[in-house]
Short mmCIF file of C-alpha atoms in Angstrom, two decimals:
data_model
loop_
_atom_site.label_atom_id
_atom_site.label_comp_id
_atom_site.label_asym_id
_atom_site.label_seq_id
_atom_site.Cartn_x
_atom_site.Cartn_y
_atom_site.Cartn_z
CA MET A 839 -27.53 -53.41 66.11
CA GLY A 840 -24.24 -51.58 65.68
CA THR A 841 -22.31 -54.83 65.65
CA LEU A 842 -24.77 -56.33 63.16
CA LEU A 843 -24.48 -53.35 60.82
CA SER A 844 -20.70 -53.31 61.17
CA ARG A 845 -20.40 -57.00 60.34
CA LEU A 846 -22.72 -56.75 57.36
CA THR A 847 -20.97 -53.72 55.89
CA GLY A 848 -17.69 -55.42 56.74
CA PHE A 849 -18.62 -58.24 54.48
CA VAL A 850 -19.56 -55.83 51.75
CA ARG A 851 -15.95 -54.62 52.06
CA THR A 852 -14.62 -58.18 51.99
CA ALA A 853 -16.80 -59.09 49.01
CA ALA A 854 -15.64 -55.98 47.14
CA LEU A 855 -11.99 -56.90 47.68
CA VAL A 856 -12.52 -60.52 46.64
CA THR A 857 -14.50 -59.38 43.61
CA VAL A 858 -11.63 -57.28 42.25
CA LEU A 859 -8.63 -59.29 43.49
CA GLY A 860 -10.04 -62.83 43.32
CA THR A 861 -8.48 -65.96 44.79
CA THR A 862 -5.16 -65.09 43.15
CA ARG A 863 -1.59 -64.33 44.16
CA LEU A 864 -2.52 -60.65 44.06
CA GLY A 865 -5.32 -61.29 46.51
CA ASP A 866 -2.94 -63.32 48.69
CA ALA A 867 -0.46 -60.43 48.73
CA PHE A 868 -3.10 -57.90 49.82
CA ASN A 869 -4.61 -60.13 52.50
CA THR A 870 -1.21 -61.08 53.87
CA ALA A 871 -0.04 -57.45 54.09
CA ASN A 872 -3.35 -56.30 55.58
CA THR A 873 -3.17 -58.97 58.31
CA VAL A 874 0.26 -57.95 59.62
CA PRO A 875 -0.90 -54.66 61.30
CA ASN A 876 -3.47 -56.62 63.29
CA MET A 877 -0.87 -59.18 64.26
CA LEU A 878 1.61 -56.56 65.46
CA LEU A 879 -1.10 -54.57 67.24
CA VAL A 880 -2.22 -57.58 69.25
CA LEU A 881 1.39 -58.52 69.88
CA VAL A 882 2.23 -55.05 71.23
CA THR A 883 -0.86 -54.01 73.18
CA GLY A 884 -4.16 -55.21 71.79
CA GLY A 885 -4.74 -58.32 73.88
CA THR A 886 -3.45 -56.67 77.04
CA LEU A 887 -5.73 -53.67 76.63
CA SER A 888 -8.93 -55.58 76.05
CA SER A 889 -8.28 -58.03 78.88
CA VAL A 890 -6.74 -55.83 81.57
CA LEU A 891 -7.89 -52.24 81.10
CA ILE A 892 -11.62 -52.96 81.36
CA PRO A 893 -11.38 -54.60 84.85
CA MET A 894 -8.96 -51.89 86.01
CA LEU A 895 -11.38 -49.11 85.10
CA ALA A 896 -14.59 -50.96 85.97
CA ARG A 897 -13.43 -51.48 89.56
CA GLU A 898 -12.27 -47.89 90.08
CA THR A 899 -15.04 -45.75 91.62
CA ASN A 900 -13.22 -42.38 91.73
CA ASP A 901 -13.64 -40.46 88.44
CA ASP A 902 -10.34 -38.57 88.69
CA ARG A 903 -8.38 -41.71 89.48
CA ARG A 904 -10.10 -43.56 86.64
CA ARG A 905 -9.07 -40.82 84.21
CA GLU A 906 -5.47 -40.87 85.51
CA ARG A 907 -5.29 -44.63 84.99
CA ALA A 908 -6.73 -44.33 81.50
CA GLU A 909 -4.26 -41.56 80.58
CA ALA A 910 -1.26 -43.50 81.88
CA ILE A 911 -2.15 -46.58 79.87
CA GLY A 912 -3.13 -44.52 76.82
CA ALA A 913 0.34 -43.00 76.80
CA LEU A 914 1.84 -46.48 76.61
CA VAL A 915 -0.54 -47.32 73.77
CA MET A 916 0.67 -44.35 71.76
CA LEU A 917 4.32 -45.25 72.33
CA GLY A 918 3.92 -48.96 71.67
CA THR A 919 1.80 -48.75 68.56
CA GLY A 920 3.79 -45.83 67.16
CA LEU A 921 7.02 -47.77 67.52
CA ALA A 922 5.43 -50.89 66.01
CA SER A 923 4.27 -48.84 63.00
CA VAL A 924 7.82 -47.60 62.41
CA LEU A 925 9.27 -51.09 62.75
CA MET A 926 6.73 -52.52 60.30
CA PHE A 927 7.52 -49.80 57.78
CA VAL A 928 11.28 -50.38 58.04
CA GLY A 929 11.02 -54.16 58.14
CA SER A 930 8.46 -54.57 55.36
CA PRO A 931 10.93 -56.23 52.90
CA ILE A 932 11.93 -58.85 55.50
CA ILE A 933 8.31 -59.52 56.47
CA ALA A 934 7.31 -59.95 52.82
CA ARG A 935 10.10 -62.46 52.21
CA PHE A 936 9.06 -64.51 55.25
CA PHE A 937 5.53 -64.95 53.96
CA ALA A 938 6.86 -65.76 50.47
CA LEU A 939 9.09 -68.65 51.60
CA GLY A 940 6.84 -71.19 49.91
CA LEU A 941 7.08 -69.29 46.61
CA ARG A 942 10.88 -69.13 46.53
CA GLY A 943 12.16 -70.25 43.15
CA GLY A 944 8.74 -69.85 41.53
CA PRO A 945 7.74 -67.43 38.76
CA ASP A 946 5.72 -65.19 41.09
CA TYR A 947 8.27 -64.84 43.91
CA ASP A 948 9.84 -61.51 42.96
CA ALA A 949 6.55 -59.84 42.05
CA TYR A 950 4.88 -61.14 45.21
CA VAL A 951 7.67 -59.81 47.43
CA TRP A 952 7.66 -56.40 45.74
CA VAL A 953 3.88 -55.89 45.89
CA THR A 954 3.58 -57.19 49.45
CA THR A 955 6.45 -54.94 50.57
CA GLN A 956 4.76 -51.83 49.18
CA TRP A 957 1.44 -52.64 50.82
CA LEU A 958 3.13 -53.46 54.13
CA ALA A 959 4.75 -50.03 54.14
CA LEU A 960 1.45 -48.30 53.31
CA PHE A 961 -0.42 -50.29 55.96
CA ALA A 962 2.10 -49.59 58.75
CA PRO A 963 0.21 -46.59 60.25
CA GLN A 964 -2.80 -48.85 60.78
CA ILE A 965 -1.15 -50.20 63.94
CA LEU A 966 -1.32 -46.78 65.62
CA PHE A 967 -4.95 -46.24 64.55
CA TYR A 968 -5.94 -49.75 65.64
CA GLY A 969 -4.26 -49.18 69.01
CA ILE A 970 -6.21 -45.97 69.59
CA SER A 971 -9.42 -47.76 68.60
CA VAL A 972 -8.90 -50.72 70.93
CA TYR A 973 -7.95 -48.38 73.77
CA ALA A 974 -11.00 -46.16 73.26
CA VAL A 975 -13.36 -49.15 73.04
CA ALA A 976 -11.94 -50.53 76.29
CA VAL A 977 -12.64 -47.19 78.02
CA LEU A 978 -16.18 -47.14 76.61
CA ASN A 979 -16.89 -50.77 77.59
CA ALA A 980 -15.62 -50.17 81.12
CA HIS A 981 -18.32 -47.49 81.42
CA GLY A 982 -21.01 -49.75 79.96
CA ARG A 983 -21.12 -47.82 76.68
CA LEU A 984 -21.26 -50.33 73.83
CA ALA A 985 -22.98 -48.60 70.92
CA LEU A 986 -20.10 -46.52 69.53
CA ALA A 987 -17.81 -49.54 69.57
CA GLY A 988 -20.39 -51.34 67.45
CA PHE A 989 -21.28 -48.58 65.01
CA ALA A 990 -17.90 -46.90 64.36
CA PRO A 991 -16.48 -49.77 62.24
CA VAL A 992 -19.18 -48.99 59.68
CA LEU A 993 -17.08 -45.95 58.77
CA THR A 994 -14.09 -48.22 58.19
CA ASN A 995 -16.09 -50.39 55.84
CA VAL A 996 -17.55 -47.46 53.89
CA VAL A 997 -14.13 -45.84 53.36
CA ALA A 998 -12.58 -49.21 52.44
CA VAL A 999 -15.24 -49.87 49.81
CA GLY A 1000 -14.56 -46.39 48.45
CA ALA A 1001 -10.88 -47.34 48.20
CA VAL A 1002 -11.80 -50.43 46.18
CA VAL A 1003 -13.89 -48.31 43.81
CA ALA A 1004 -11.01 -45.85 43.41
CA TYR A 1005 -8.67 -48.80 42.73
CA VAL A 1006 -10.87 -49.95 39.86
CA LEU A 1007 -11.23 -46.40 38.48
CA THR A 1008 -7.43 -46.03 38.41
CA ASP A 1009 -7.19 -49.14 36.21
CA GLY A 1010 -6.26 -51.56 38.97
CA PRO A 1011 -6.20 -55.13 37.57
CA SER A 1012 -9.61 -56.62 38.26
CA GLY A 1013 -10.99 -58.04 35.02
CA PHE A 1014 -13.69 -55.33 34.83
CA GLY A 1015 -14.06 -53.53 31.51
CA ASP A 1016 -10.68 -52.95 29.91
CA ALA A 1017 -8.72 -53.62 33.10
CA ALA A 1018 -6.26 -56.49 33.10
CA GLU A 1019 -6.98 -59.72 34.96
CA PRO A 1020 -5.91 -59.52 38.64
CA SER A 1021 -2.27 -60.52 38.73
CA LEU A 1022 0.86 -59.32 40.47
CA GLN A 1023 2.55 -58.40 37.22
CA ALA A 1024 -0.39 -56.28 35.99
CA LEU A 1025 -0.57 -54.07 39.11
CA GLY A 1026 0.57 -50.50 38.51
CA ALA A 1027 1.95 -48.05 41.06
CA LEU A 1028 -1.10 -45.74 41.19
CA PRO A 1029 -3.79 -48.37 41.96
CA LEU A 1030 -1.41 -50.00 44.46
CA VAL A 1031 -1.04 -46.70 46.34
CA VAL A 1032 -4.73 -45.83 46.07
CA LEU A 1033 -5.84 -49.14 47.58
CA GLY A 1034 -3.10 -49.07 50.22
CA VAL A 1035 -3.68 -45.50 51.41
CA GLY A 1036 -7.46 -45.86 51.28
CA THR A 1037 -7.37 -49.00 53.40
CA THR A 1038 -5.23 -47.27 56.03
CA LEU A 1039 -7.49 -44.20 56.08
CA SER A 1040 -10.46 -46.49 56.69
CA ILE A 1041 -8.97 -47.52 60.05
CA ALA A 1042 -8.43 -43.88 61.02
CA ALA A 1043 -12.09 -43.21 60.19
CA MET A 1044 -13.07 -45.69 62.91
CA ALA A 1045 -10.54 -44.67 65.55
CA VAL A 1046 -11.27 -40.93 65.66
CA PRO A 1047 -14.96 -41.04 66.69
CA GLN A 1048 -14.24 -43.83 69.19
CA LEU A 1049 -11.55 -41.70 70.84
CA LEU A 1050 -13.94 -38.74 70.97
CA GLY A 1051 -16.49 -41.01 72.65
CA ALA A 1052 -13.94 -42.12 75.23
CA ARG A 1053 -13.10 -38.51 76.03
CA ARG A 1054 -16.79 -37.85 76.53
CA MET A 1055 -16.91 -40.65 79.13
CA LEU A 1056 -13.80 -39.27 80.85
CA PRO A 1057 -13.87 -35.47 80.42
CA GLY A 1058 -10.38 -34.05 80.18
CA LEU A 1059 -8.84 -37.34 78.99
CA ARG A 1060 -5.60 -36.64 77.09
CA LEU A 1061 -3.45 -38.94 75.01
CA ARG A 1062 0.25 -38.10 74.96
CA PRO A 1063 3.07 -40.55 74.13
CA ARG A 1064 5.01 -40.57 77.36
CA ILE A 1065 5.95 -42.87 80.24
CA ARG A 1066 5.05 -41.88 83.78
CA ARG A 1067 7.62 -43.39 86.07
CA GLY A 1068 6.25 -44.89 89.24
CA GLU A 1069 2.68 -44.83 87.93
CA PRO A 1070 0.71 -47.59 89.81
CA ALA A 1071 -1.50 -48.22 86.77
CA ASN A 1072 1.55 -49.09 84.67
CA ARG A 1073 2.77 -51.54 87.30
CA GLU A 1074 -0.67 -53.16 87.49
CA LEU A 1075 -0.85 -53.30 83.71
CA TRP A 1076 2.51 -55.08 83.60
CA ARG A 1077 1.61 -57.43 86.45
CA LEU A 1078 -1.61 -58.54 84.78
CA GLY A 1079 -0.63 -57.99 81.17
CA ARG A 1080 2.73 -59.74 80.94
CA TRP A 1081 1.03 -63.12 80.75
CA THR A 1082 -1.51 -61.77 78.28
CA LEU A 1083 1.40 -60.63 76.13
CA GLY A 1084 2.57 -64.23 76.04
CA TYR A 1085 -0.96 -65.32 75.16
CA VAL A 1086 -1.24 -63.00 72.17
CA ALA A 1087 2.36 -63.66 71.09
CA ALA A 1088 1.58 -67.37 70.81
CA ASN A 1089 -1.55 -66.57 68.78
CA GLN A 1090 0.31 -64.31 66.38
CA VAL A 1091 3.15 -66.78 65.85
CA GLY A 1092 0.56 -69.43 65.05
CA LEU A 1093 -1.26 -67.11 62.63
CA ALA A 1094 1.98 -66.11 60.88
CA VAL A 1095 2.89 -69.76 60.29
CA ILE A 1096 -0.61 -70.58 58.99
CA ILE A 1097 -0.51 -67.66 56.53
CA ALA A 1098 2.93 -68.72 55.31
CA LEU A 1099 1.64 -72.28 54.77
CA ALA A 1100 -1.52 -71.04 53.04
CA ASN A 1101 0.61 -68.99 50.63
CA ASP A 1102 1.87 -72.28 49.17
CA VAL A 1103 -1.51 -72.57 47.43
CA GLU A 1104 -2.55 -69.86 44.98
CA GLY A 1105 -5.54 -68.13 46.52
CA GLY A 1106 -5.01 -70.06 49.75
CA VAL A 1107 -4.65 -66.99 51.96
CA VAL A 1108 -7.72 -65.39 50.38
CA ALA A 1109 -9.82 -68.55 50.82
CA TYR A 1110 -8.65 -69.07 54.41
CA GLN A 1111 -9.22 -65.48 55.52
CA VAL A 1112 -12.49 -64.89 53.67
CA ALA A 1113 -13.87 -68.19 55.03
CA PHE A 1114 -12.73 -67.13 58.49
CA ALA A 1115 -14.52 -63.79 58.00
CA ILE A 1116 -17.73 -65.62 57.04
CA MET A 1117 -17.40 -67.75 60.17
CA GLN A 1118 -16.90 -64.52 62.13
CA LEU A 1119 -20.28 -63.14 61.00
CA PRO A 1120 -22.31 -65.10 63.59
CA PHE A 1121 -19.49 -64.75 66.11
CA GLY A 1122 -19.35 -60.99 65.66
CA ILE A 1123 -23.10 -60.46 65.64
CA ILE A 1124 -23.87 -62.77 68.59
CA ALA A 1125 -20.77 -63.48 70.67
CA VAL A 1126 -19.05 -60.08 70.54
CA SER A 1127 -22.19 -58.34 71.77
CA LEU A 1128 -22.67 -61.00 74.45
CA PHE A 1129 -19.06 -60.80 75.66
CA SER A 1130 -19.04 -57.00 75.65
CA ALA A 1131 -22.03 -57.04 77.97
CA ILE A 1132 -20.94 -59.89 80.24
CA TYR A 1133 -17.24 -59.10 80.74
CA PRO A 1134 -17.64 -56.09 83.07
CA ARG A 1135 -20.15 -58.13 85.11
CA LEU A 1136 -17.72 -61.05 85.34
CA SER A 1137 -15.05 -58.63 86.57
CA ARG A 1138 -17.34 -57.34 89.32
CA ASP A 1139 -18.65 -60.80 90.33
CA ALA A 1140 -15.12 -62.23 90.53
CA VAL A 1141 -14.36 -60.30 93.73
CA ARG A 1142 -17.54 -61.41 95.50
CA GLU A 1143 -17.57 -64.35 97.92
CA ASP A 1144 -20.85 -65.89 96.76
CA ASP A 1145 -21.64 -68.02 93.71
CA SER A 1146 -22.44 -65.08 91.43
CA PHE A 1147 -19.28 -65.50 89.33
CA ALA A 1148 -19.97 -69.20 88.71
CA ALA A 1149 -23.55 -68.35 87.81
CA SER A 1150 -22.37 -65.69 85.34
CA VAL A 1151 -19.97 -68.12 83.65
CA SER A 1152 -22.63 -70.81 83.51
CA GLY A 1153 -25.17 -68.40 82.07
CA GLY A 1154 -22.72 -67.16 79.45
CA PHE A 1155 -21.79 -70.71 78.45
CA ARG A 1156 -25.40 -71.88 78.18
CA LEU A 1157 -26.41 -68.78 76.22
CA THR A 1158 -23.43 -69.34 73.89
CA ALA A 1159 -24.61 -72.91 73.26
CA LEU A 1160 -28.18 -71.73 72.63
CA LEU A 1161 -27.15 -69.18 70.01
CA LEU A 1162 -23.93 -70.50 68.43
CA ILE A 1163 -24.69 -74.21 67.93
CA PRO A 1164 -27.53 -73.56 65.43
CA ALA A 1165 -25.39 -70.90 63.76
CA ALA A 1166 -22.54 -73.40 63.29
CA VAL A 1167 -24.80 -76.17 62.01
CA GLY A 1168 -26.64 -73.79 59.71
CA LEU A 1169 -23.38 -72.44 58.31
CA PHE A 1170 -22.16 -75.98 57.63
CA VAL A 1171 -25.33 -76.87 55.70
CA LEU A 1172 -25.66 -73.54 53.87
CA ALA A 1173 -21.96 -72.89 53.20
CA GLU A 1174 -22.37 -72.96 49.42
CA PRO A 1175 -25.40 -70.64 49.00
CA VAL A 1176 -24.12 -68.21 51.65
CA THR A 1177 -20.71 -67.99 50.01
CA LYS A 1178 -22.29 -67.66 46.59
CA ILE A 1179 -24.29 -64.64 47.73
CA LEU A 1180 -21.35 -62.99 49.46
CA VAL A 1181 -18.39 -63.45 47.11
CA ASN A 1182 -19.43 -65.10 43.83
CA TYR A 1183 -18.72 -62.00 41.75
CA GLY A 1184 -16.10 -60.65 39.38
CA ALA A 1185 -12.68 -62.25 39.73
CA ALA A 1186 -13.92 -64.62 42.47
CA ALA A 1187 -16.85 -66.05 40.51
CA GLY A 1188 -16.99 -69.77 39.80
CA GLN A 1189 -14.09 -71.80 41.11
CA GLY A 1190 -12.91 -69.08 43.47
CA ALA A 1191 -16.26 -69.00 45.29
CA ALA A 1192 -16.40 -72.81 45.34
CA PHE A 1193 -12.91 -72.86 46.89
CA ILE A 1194 -14.00 -70.47 49.63
CA ALA A 1195 -17.25 -72.39 50.28
CA ALA A 1196 -15.32 -75.62 50.81
CA VAL A 1197 -13.21 -73.91 53.46
CA VAL A 1198 -16.25 -72.22 55.06
CA ARG A 1199 -17.83 -75.63 55.70
CA ILE A 1200 -14.86 -76.69 57.81
CA PHE A 1201 -14.65 -73.34 59.59
CA ALA A 1202 -18.28 -73.85 60.66
CA LEU A 1203 -17.01 -76.70 62.86
CA ALA A 1204 -14.59 -74.29 64.54
CA LEU A 1205 -17.23 -71.67 65.42
CA LEU A 1206 -18.34 -73.13 68.74
CA PRO A 1207 -14.92 -74.09 70.19
CA PHE A 1208 -13.50 -70.73 69.08
CA THR A 1209 -16.34 -68.86 70.80
CA VAL A 1210 -16.26 -70.92 73.98
CA PHE A 1211 -12.50 -70.43 74.23
CA GLN A 1212 -13.01 -66.65 74.13
CA LEU A 1213 -15.60 -66.89 76.91
CA PHE A 1214 -13.32 -69.04 79.07
CA THR A 1215 -10.40 -66.68 78.46
CA ARG A 1216 -12.39 -63.67 79.58
CA SER A 1217 -13.59 -65.60 82.64
CA HIS A 1218 -9.98 -66.20 83.67
CA TYR A 1219 -9.10 -62.56 83.02
CA ALA A 1220 -11.97 -61.48 85.26
CA LEU A 1221 -10.32 -63.53 88.01
CA THR A 1222 -7.11 -61.56 87.24
CA ASP A 1223 -5.57 -64.85 86.06
CA THR A 1224 -3.77 -64.12 82.80
CA LYS A 1225 -1.18 -66.87 83.14
CA THR A 1226 -3.51 -69.84 82.58
CA PRO A 1227 -4.89 -68.50 79.25
CA MET A 1228 -1.31 -67.86 78.11
CA LEU A 1229 -0.28 -71.46 78.81
CA ALA A 1230 -3.42 -72.72 77.06
CA SER A 1231 -2.69 -70.44 74.08
CA ILE A 1232 0.87 -71.73 73.77
CA THR A 1233 -0.42 -75.30 73.85
CA LEU A 1234 -3.17 -74.82 71.29
CA ASN A 1235 -0.96 -72.85 68.89
CA THR A 1236 1.78 -75.46 69.15
CA LEU A 1237 -0.77 -78.12 68.22
CA ASN A 1238 -2.16 -75.92 65.45
CA ILE A 1239 1.29 -75.44 63.89
CA LEU A 1240 2.08 -79.16 64.24
CA PHE A 1241 -1.19 -80.35 62.68
CA ALA A 1242 -1.08 -77.68 59.96
CA GLY A 1243 2.48 -78.64 59.05
CA LEU A 1244 1.46 -82.28 58.75
CA ALA A 1245 -1.53 -81.33 56.59
CA SER A 1246 0.69 -79.32 54.26
CA LEU A 1247 3.16 -82.20 53.93
CA LEU A 1248 0.67 -85.02 53.49
CA ILE A 1249 -2.12 -83.42 51.42
CA THR A 1250 -1.50 -82.61 47.76
CA ASP A 1251 -4.94 -81.39 46.68
CA PRO A 1252 -4.87 -77.58 47.06
CA VAL A 1253 -8.43 -77.21 48.38
CA MET A 1254 -8.08 -80.06 50.82
CA ARG A 1255 -4.75 -78.66 52.00
CA ILE A 1256 -6.41 -75.40 53.09
CA GLN A 1257 -9.23 -77.43 54.64
CA GLY A 1258 -6.57 -79.35 56.55
CA LEU A 1259 -5.29 -76.06 57.99
CA VAL A 1260 -8.80 -75.34 59.26
CA VAL A 1261 -9.17 -78.82 60.77
CA SER A 1262 -5.95 -78.26 62.72
CA TYR A 1263 -7.34 -74.89 63.86
CA THR A 1264 -10.53 -76.57 65.11
CA LEU A 1265 -8.74 -79.35 66.99
CA SER A 1266 -6.40 -76.90 68.66
CA TYR A 1267 -9.26 -74.75 69.96
CA LEU A 1268 -11.07 -77.83 71.26
CA THR A 1269 -7.94 -78.59 73.26
CA GLY A 1270 -7.82 -75.02 74.55
CA CYS A 1271 -11.45 -75.22 75.71
CA VAL A 1272 -10.72 -78.37 77.70
CA LEU A 1273 -7.69 -76.80 79.38
CA LEU A 1274 -9.40 -73.53 80.35
CA GLY A 1275 -12.67 -75.22 81.29
CA ALA A 1276 -10.85 -77.54 83.69
CA GLY A 1277 -9.15 -74.52 85.29
CA LEU A 1278 -12.48 -72.75 85.86
CA VAL A 1279 -14.06 -75.84 87.44
CA ARG A 1280 -11.16 -76.15 89.88
CA ARG A 1281 -11.40 -72.52 90.94
CA ARG A 1282 -15.16 -71.98 90.87
CA PRO A 1283 -17.22 -75.19 91.10
CA GLY A 1284 -20.59 -74.74 89.49
CA ALA A 1285 -19.23 -72.70 86.58
CA PHE A 1286 -20.80 -75.20 84.16
CA ALA A 1287 -23.97 -76.06 86.03
CA GLY A 1288 -26.53 -77.11 83.44
CA GLY A 1289 -24.00 -76.78 80.63
CA LEU A 1290 -24.09 -80.38 79.38
CA ARG A 1291 -27.88 -80.37 79.28
CA ALA A 1292 -27.90 -77.06 77.41
CA VAL A 1293 -25.40 -78.29 74.81
CA ALA A 1294 -27.25 -81.58 74.28
CA THR A 1295 -30.62 -79.85 73.87
CA SER A 1296 -29.27 -77.23 71.47
CA LEU A 1297 -27.39 -79.84 69.43
CA PHE A 1298 -30.48 -82.03 69.09
CA ALA A 1299 -32.59 -79.08 67.95
CA ALA A 1300 -29.84 -77.93 65.54
CA LEU A 1301 -29.63 -81.39 63.95
CA VAL A 1302 -33.39 -81.41 63.42
CA MET A 1303 -32.99 -77.97 61.85
CA ALA A 1304 -30.19 -79.32 59.62
CA GLY A 1305 -32.44 -82.12 58.37
CA ALA A 1306 -35.14 -79.61 57.52
CA LEU A 1307 -32.64 -77.41 55.67
CA VAL A 1308 -31.27 -80.31 53.63
CA ALA A 1309 -34.80 -81.36 52.69
CA ALA A 1310 -35.74 -77.81 51.73
CA ARG A 1311 -32.64 -77.39 49.56
CA THR A 1312 -33.64 -80.42 47.48
CA ILE A 1313 -37.00 -78.79 46.74
CA LEU A 1314 -36.03 -75.16 46.17
CA PRO A 1315 -34.38 -74.02 42.89
CA GLU A 1316 -30.59 -74.40 42.80
CA ARG A 1317 -29.80 -71.68 40.30
CA GLY A 1318 -31.22 -68.24 39.66
CA GLY A 1319 -30.34 -64.60 39.69
CA VAL A 1320 -28.68 -62.89 42.62
CA LEU A 1321 -32.00 -61.62 43.95
CA LEU A 1322 -33.57 -65.09 43.81
CA ASP A 1323 -30.52 -66.61 45.53
CA ILE A 1324 -30.77 -64.02 48.32
CA ILE A 1325 -34.50 -64.65 48.78
CA VAL A 1326 -34.06 -68.43 48.82
CA THR A 1327 -31.12 -68.35 51.23
CA ALA A 1328 -32.84 -65.85 53.51
CA GLY A 1329 -35.90 -68.08 53.49
CA LEU A 1330 -33.76 -71.08 54.44
CA VAL A 1331 -32.12 -69.17 57.27
CA GLY A 1332 -35.44 -67.87 58.59
CA GLY A 1333 -37.13 -71.25 58.24
CA GLY A 1334 -34.24 -73.00 59.94
CA ALA A 1335 -34.42 -70.53 62.84
CA VAL A 1336 -38.15 -71.20 63.24
CA VAL A 1337 -37.59 -74.97 63.27
CA TYR A 1338 -34.84 -74.61 65.86
CA VAL A 1339 -36.92 -72.40 68.16
CA VAL A 1340 -39.94 -74.71 67.92
CA VAL A 1341 -37.87 -77.78 68.77
CA MET A 1342 -36.20 -75.97 71.66
CA PHE A 1343 -39.62 -74.87 72.93
CA LEU A 1344 -40.98 -78.41 72.76
CA ALA A 1345 -37.84 -79.61 74.56
CA ARG A 1346 -38.60 -77.05 77.30
CA SER A 1347 -35.23 -75.38 76.99
CA ARG A 1348 -34.44 -73.37 80.11
CA GLU A 1349 -32.13 -71.07 78.15
CA LEU A 1350 -34.81 -70.26 75.58
CA ARG A 1351 -37.27 -69.41 78.35
CA GLU A 1352 -34.69 -67.13 79.97
CA VAL A 1353 -34.05 -65.28 76.71
CA MET A 1354 -37.78 -64.90 75.99
CA THR A 1355 -38.39 -63.64 79.54
CA ARG A 1356 -35.65 -61.01 79.27
CA ALA A 1357 -36.84 -59.95 75.83
#
């Protein structure tokens, strides 16, 4: 429920930003600058923390030793993320120019670099706050406490929406009332600072309660930026995390290149990232909750000699197919009405929303391979194998960059060019799934027992659902007010879910029976 509420309010935040900034160069500048803290966080510590700290703490039975381990790693988090924040602040002009390479020589180049540089500097402290958040969530998850990790991001979204409102009230260019249309040249210093500072404070609003929750799980837990020489936890973190660092580095290099390529199209970064966020709604609501619950169990089962680990992987894979295949198919069919409800307002109304919907449809195809890759990655991490996911990540990101570069060179239509970037993303994650899946089968035979049957059954039921949705859309009204659009789309989603469940029941789906039994 926390994850659901966080994702829904998160999209209110996204919709508010798209409403005032639109699919414009100004929107591209904000989204580009706001992505960099996440990239640097994951590059410095984020991936290592989420993949290594949970097994380290989950396997430790002594409370005092668990707290010592958590404190030692927390100290490194403070140092790493603090240093990264400083480097981002100092290097903001260079970072802005990198992402503006495709605009060089154009009329918007100077304004884009200036605005992006200011926002990068204001967003730099986010890395420290994100680091504390990821660290605290890892401590909570290792103790089986999942609620605070799900609910705390609601605070981020509420504060961020408040920052958007303050931006409009300080005459930020948005097209509302007497405000100028959203453009780089129309942005004044005050609304720029208001939106930048408010966005950074929204991350702090999430990190503080999560850290307090972690301290409640480990009474006496202290965070101080220092390095303990000879600390065994640091050596174990390096032993397991060095390969994870390579994994996340490959991902961030790939993301940086994709953002730079998307900046060649006005509104391309906005369309790509908002469409990705829409795709992340079912992933966040379903898969994140599933993975948070299953990862500690995978870590415990991995050290056992029986088939429990293979059974856990198989169960996770089959449950992913049961829940994510209909979500992907439904998102593909309903991309236009869903996008219209979420972002068809203000500066994004009309062509901007249509642009995003076209990209959402392609991202729907990436939902399942993206989710399965995350499951396979966590399965390898539970086996304390961080090298194989790194090699797979390097391979898939190399392919992603190669295919995306070809799409940018060969496709001239701006919408289709961004769609081409998403197609390359999808193909690369399919490749990654094959590589990691083959590694799991070699190490733990039986990891995919019943998987092919589960995928085939879910896909058949989802296609029947898609046919029903297409037929219903031809009958129901196409245009109406916002309320009518919400009612119609909600009815389509609910009706599609009913059709899917009925078909799965008639097909005697084992996974559906398991879920109904547990419920």
